[in-house]
Short mmCIF file of C-alpha atoms and ligand atoms in Angstrom, two decimals:
data_model
loop_
_atom_site.label_atom_id
_atom_site.label_comp_id
_atom_site.label_asym_id
_atom_site.label_seq_id
_atom_site.Cartn_x
_atom_site.Cartn_y
_atom_site.Cartn_z
CA MET S 1 17.74 3.48 -13.75
CA ALA S 2 18.74 6.50 -11.79
CA ARG S 3 16.05 8.71 -10.25
CA SER S 4 14.00 9.68 -13.34
CA ASN S 5 12.25 12.94 -13.94
CA SER S 6 8.61 12.97 -13.06
CA ASP S 7 7.33 12.59 -16.67
CA SER S 8 9.34 9.51 -17.46
CA LEU S 9 8.48 8.08 -14.07
CA LYS S 10 4.77 8.63 -14.85
CA ASP S 11 5.22 6.46 -18.00
CA LEU S 12 6.99 3.72 -16.02
CA LEU S 13 4.26 3.56 -13.41
CA LYS S 14 1.43 2.81 -15.85
CA VAL S 15 1.25 -1.02 -15.47
CA TYR S 16 3.05 -1.60 -12.21
CA PHE S 17 3.19 -5.32 -11.23
CA ILE S 18 4.00 -6.25 -7.61
CA MET S 19 4.71 -9.78 -6.51
CA GLY S 20 6.59 -12.12 -4.17
CA SER S 21 6.66 -15.87 -3.81
CA THR S 22 3.51 -15.93 -1.66
CA ASN S 23 1.47 -14.29 -4.41
CA CYS S 24 2.25 -16.92 -6.98
CA THR S 25 0.58 -20.23 -7.72
CA LYS S 26 3.52 -21.23 -9.95
CA ASN S 27 7.23 -20.40 -10.30
CA PRO S 28 7.66 -16.60 -9.65
CA ALA S 29 10.26 -16.29 -12.41
CA GLU S 30 7.82 -17.71 -14.90
CA VAL S 31 5.06 -15.42 -13.59
CA LEU S 32 7.31 -12.40 -14.03
CA LYS S 33 8.39 -13.41 -17.56
CA GLU S 34 4.78 -13.85 -18.62
CA ALA S 35 3.76 -10.54 -17.05
CA ILE S 36 6.58 -8.82 -18.93
CA ALA S 37 5.43 -10.50 -22.16
CA GLY S 38 1.99 -9.04 -21.51
CA GLY S 39 3.34 -5.54 -21.23
CA ILE S 40 3.97 -4.52 -17.57
CA THR S 41 6.04 -1.33 -17.28
CA LEU S 42 7.59 -1.73 -13.79
CA PHE S 43 8.11 -4.51 -11.27
CA GLN S 44 8.20 -4.46 -7.46
CA TYR S 45 9.48 -7.44 -5.52
CA ARG S 46 7.38 -7.65 -2.34
CA GLU S 47 8.09 -10.70 -0.18
CA LYS S 48 5.35 -10.60 2.46
CA GLY S 49 2.71 -12.70 4.22
CA LYS S 50 2.50 -16.28 5.56
CA GLY S 51 5.35 -18.40 4.24
CA ALA S 52 7.33 -15.44 2.89
CA LEU S 53 10.94 -16.20 2.07
CA ALA S 54 13.73 -14.74 4.23
CA GLY S 55 17.54 -14.66 4.27
CA ASP S 56 19.40 -16.38 1.44
CA LYS S 57 16.23 -17.69 -0.21
CA LYS S 58 14.78 -14.18 -0.41
CA TYR S 59 18.06 -12.78 -1.73
CA GLU S 60 18.29 -15.51 -4.41
CA LEU S 61 14.76 -15.01 -5.64
CA ALA S 62 15.20 -11.22 -5.68
CA LYS S 63 18.36 -11.64 -7.72
CA GLU S 64 16.72 -13.99 -10.18
CA LEU S 65 13.70 -11.66 -10.69
CA GLN S 66 16.04 -8.67 -11.01
CA SER S 67 18.03 -10.38 -13.75
CA ILE S 68 14.80 -11.02 -15.70
CA CYS S 69 13.92 -7.35 -15.29
CA ILE S 70 17.36 -6.25 -16.48
CA GLU S 71 17.19 -8.48 -19.56
CA ASN S 72 13.83 -6.95 -20.43
CA HIS S 73 14.56 -3.33 -19.49
CA ILE S 74 11.94 -3.27 -16.78
CA PRO S 75 12.85 -1.24 -13.65
CA PHE S 76 13.18 -3.34 -10.52
CA ILE S 77 11.90 -1.87 -7.21
CA ILE S 78 12.09 -3.56 -3.81
CA ASN S 79 9.43 -3.26 -1.14
CA ASP S 80 10.64 -2.14 2.33
CA ASP S 81 13.95 -3.96 2.43
CA ILE S 82 16.48 -1.10 1.89
CA ASP S 83 19.48 -3.36 2.61
CA LEU S 84 18.39 -5.80 -0.06
CA ALA S 85 17.84 -2.95 -2.54
CA MET S 86 21.36 -1.66 -1.81
CA ALA S 87 22.96 -5.11 -1.95
CA LEU S 88 21.40 -5.78 -5.39
CA ASN S 89 21.66 -2.20 -6.63
CA ALA S 90 17.96 -2.23 -7.37
CA ASP S 91 16.41 0.71 -9.26
CA GLY S 92 14.37 1.82 -6.31
CA VAL S 93 12.44 1.09 -3.13
CA HIS S 94 8.85 1.41 -2.02
CA ILE S 95 8.07 2.06 1.66
CA GLY S 96 4.99 2.49 3.86
CA GLN S 97 4.25 5.05 6.56
CA GLU S 98 5.23 2.53 9.23
CA ASP S 99 8.73 2.03 7.76
CA ASP S 100 11.81 4.20 8.25
CA PRO S 101 11.27 7.95 7.74
CA VAL S 102 11.42 9.11 4.11
CA GLU S 103 14.46 11.43 4.76
CA MET S 104 16.45 8.58 6.22
CA VAL S 105 15.59 6.23 3.34
CA ARG S 106 16.37 8.93 0.79
CA GLU S 107 19.77 9.45 2.37
CA LYS S 108 20.52 5.71 2.29
CA ILE S 109 19.44 5.10 -1.31
CA GLY S 110 20.92 8.18 -2.96
CA ASP S 111 19.34 8.73 -6.37
CA LYS S 112 17.34 5.52 -6.59
CA THR S 113 13.60 5.88 -7.15
CA LEU S 114 11.61 6.17 -3.89
CA GLY S 115 7.94 5.36 -3.67
CA ILE S 116 5.79 5.81 -0.56
CA SER S 117 2.28 4.76 0.38
CA VAL S 118 0.23 7.76 1.54
CA HIS S 119 -3.29 7.96 2.94
CA THR S 120 -3.85 11.72 3.44
CA TYR S 121 -2.95 14.91 1.66
CA GLU S 122 -0.77 15.90 4.62
CA GLU S 123 1.21 12.65 4.36
CA ALA S 124 1.64 13.26 0.65
CA MET S 125 2.99 16.80 1.23
CA THR S 126 5.36 15.67 3.98
CA SER S 127 6.63 12.75 1.90
CA ILE S 128 7.35 14.82 -1.16
CA GLN S 129 9.24 17.43 0.84
CA ALA S 130 11.25 14.61 2.44
CA GLY S 131 12.36 13.23 -0.98
CA ALA S 132 9.75 10.76 -2.26
CA ASP S 133 9.40 10.38 -6.05
CA TYR S 134 5.93 8.93 -6.31
CA PHE S 135 2.89 8.02 -4.17
CA GLY S 136 1.07 4.68 -3.89
CA ILE S 137 -2.52 5.36 -2.87
CA GLY S 138 -4.96 2.72 -1.65
CA PRO S 139 -6.77 0.58 -1.13
CA ILE S 140 -8.85 1.91 -3.96
CA TYR S 141 -11.11 -1.18 -3.96
CA PRO S 142 -11.49 -4.07 -1.50
CA THR S 143 -8.53 -6.50 -1.45
CA ASN S 144 -7.59 -9.59 0.48
CA THR S 145 -3.98 -9.50 -0.56
CA LYS S 146 -2.50 -7.25 2.17
CA GLU S 147 -2.97 -8.31 5.82
CA ASP S 148 -2.84 -4.91 7.50
CA VAL S 149 -4.78 -3.08 4.81
CA ARG S 150 -6.67 0.11 5.71
CA SER S 151 -10.35 0.65 4.86
CA VAL S 152 -11.28 1.10 1.24
CA GLN S 153 -10.90 4.74 0.19
CA GLY S 154 -11.84 4.80 -3.47
CA THR S 155 -10.24 7.50 -5.63
CA TYR S 156 -10.97 10.42 -3.24
CA LEU S 157 -7.38 11.16 -2.23
CA ILE S 158 -6.09 10.95 -5.82
CA GLU S 159 -8.68 13.55 -6.87
CA GLU S 160 -7.86 15.76 -3.81
CA ILE S 161 -4.14 15.74 -4.58
CA ARG S 162 -4.74 16.65 -8.25
CA LYS S 163 -7.30 19.33 -7.35
CA LYS S 164 -4.78 20.92 -5.05
CA GLY S 165 -2.29 21.06 -7.90
CA LEU S 166 0.29 18.50 -6.77
CA LYS S 167 1.81 16.92 -9.89
CA THR S 168 3.76 14.11 -8.20
CA PRO S 169 3.41 10.74 -10.01
CA ILE S 170 0.68 8.57 -8.45
CA VAL S 171 -0.23 4.90 -8.69
CA GLY S 172 -3.48 3.52 -7.33
CA ILE S 173 -3.41 0.19 -5.54
CA GLY S 174 -5.76 -2.38 -3.98
CA GLY S 175 -8.28 -4.63 -5.76
CA ILE S 176 -7.51 -3.17 -9.19
CA THR S 177 -8.29 -5.23 -12.23
CA ALA S 178 -8.53 -4.59 -16.00
CA GLU S 179 -12.29 -4.05 -15.50
CA ASN S 180 -12.06 -1.33 -12.82
CA ALA S 181 -8.72 0.35 -13.68
CA LYS S 182 -10.06 3.21 -15.81
CA PRO S 183 -11.71 5.24 -13.02
CA VAL S 184 -8.32 5.22 -11.19
CA ILE S 185 -6.64 6.85 -14.16
CA LYS S 186 -9.56 9.17 -14.71
CA ALA S 187 -9.27 10.35 -11.07
CA GLY S 188 -5.72 11.49 -11.83
CA ALA S 189 -3.44 8.52 -11.21
CA ASP S 190 -0.66 7.90 -13.71
CA GLY S 191 -0.82 4.15 -13.38
CA VAL S 192 -2.13 1.16 -11.47
CA SER S 193 -0.33 -1.28 -9.17
CA VAL S 194 -1.64 -4.82 -9.06
CA ILE S 195 -0.79 -8.11 -7.47
CA THR S 196 -3.48 -10.77 -7.85
CA ALA S 197 -5.13 -9.44 -11.02
CA ILE S 198 -1.95 -10.53 -12.75
CA SER S 199 -0.30 -13.12 -10.45
CA HIS S 200 -3.41 -15.25 -10.05
CA ALA S 201 -4.70 -14.95 -13.57
CA GLU S 202 -5.14 -18.09 -15.64
CA SER S 203 -3.22 -16.40 -18.43
CA ILE S 204 -0.77 -13.98 -16.82
CA SER S 205 0.33 -12.40 -20.12
CA ASP S 206 -3.31 -11.88 -21.21
CA ALA S 207 -4.16 -10.29 -17.87
CA ALA S 208 -1.21 -7.93 -18.08
CA ALA S 209 -2.06 -7.06 -21.69
CA GLU S 210 -5.70 -6.38 -20.85
CA LEU S 211 -4.75 -4.11 -17.95
CA ARG S 212 -2.30 -2.31 -20.20
CA LYS S 213 -4.95 -1.77 -22.84
CA ASN S 214 -7.33 -0.20 -20.31
CA VAL S 215 -4.68 2.02 -18.72
CA PHE S 216 -3.23 3.34 -21.98
CA ARG S 217 -6.51 3.89 -23.74
N1 3NM F 1 -0.91 -2.08 -0.63
P1 3NM F 1 -4.16 -6.67 -5.04
S1 3NM F 1 -3.32 -2.66 -1.07
C1 3NM F 1 0.34 -4.09 -1.31
O1 3NM F 1 -3.65 0.08 0.15
C2 3NM F 1 -0.92 -3.34 -1.16
O2 3NM F 1 -1.53 0.47 0.38
C3 3NM F 1 -2.14 -1.58 -0.50
O3 3NM F 1 -3.02 -6.37 -4.00
C4 3NM F 1 -2.44 -0.28 0.03
O4 3NM F 1 -3.80 -6.04 -6.33
C5 3NM F 1 -2.18 -3.82 -1.43
O5 3NM F 1 -4.14 -8.18 -5.18
C6 3NM F 1 -2.55 -5.14 -2.04
O6 3NM F 1 -5.44 -6.18 -4.48
C7 3NM F 1 -2.74 -5.09 -3.47
#
């Protein structure tokens, strides 16, 4: 998947599942297959937190998850690790404000998709000018999944960005579930990013399907 135009990217961002080995209570490859069966539209490999894989183990898991995505025509994005994304020829990368500057990452990854987490309208403007393709905005709701998470911000920034006329694709993130996803879309996001609402669900495929239903409706 080369850098897509903003309308097709908006479609791909609708049910955006993020996961790494530390988010799974069973085999990550199984979790991803079940999430795909339930209808996710995009996958991000994010290997973070206590006990996160590194080196060869991280590479092998990333490769395995990427091959599942390729088989199922689901774009495969990597969190933070630009070298891994380049080594695997992933479809894109997602970075935070504390990572390398957007211009530098854009130069390294060429026409791969580039997502960035933003927390203010100014960060959003700077990021888009520097070559970002979409924004991750959060935490919308309380979450325990990310260690260095900022304070809960609700949908305020999504609304502000849309009110000011910026049409960049947006995903909301943080504590999102099938039950609370609709206000995020209503605020102006194109999709929702979730970790535990899918990865910790008793039925992963049902959880993904339920989320999909509420985002598409
Ligand atoms: N980024 P869950 S919140 C990875 O606010 C991440 O930028 C966030 O996990 C941000 O769906 C978050 O389990 C964790 O709440 C999302």
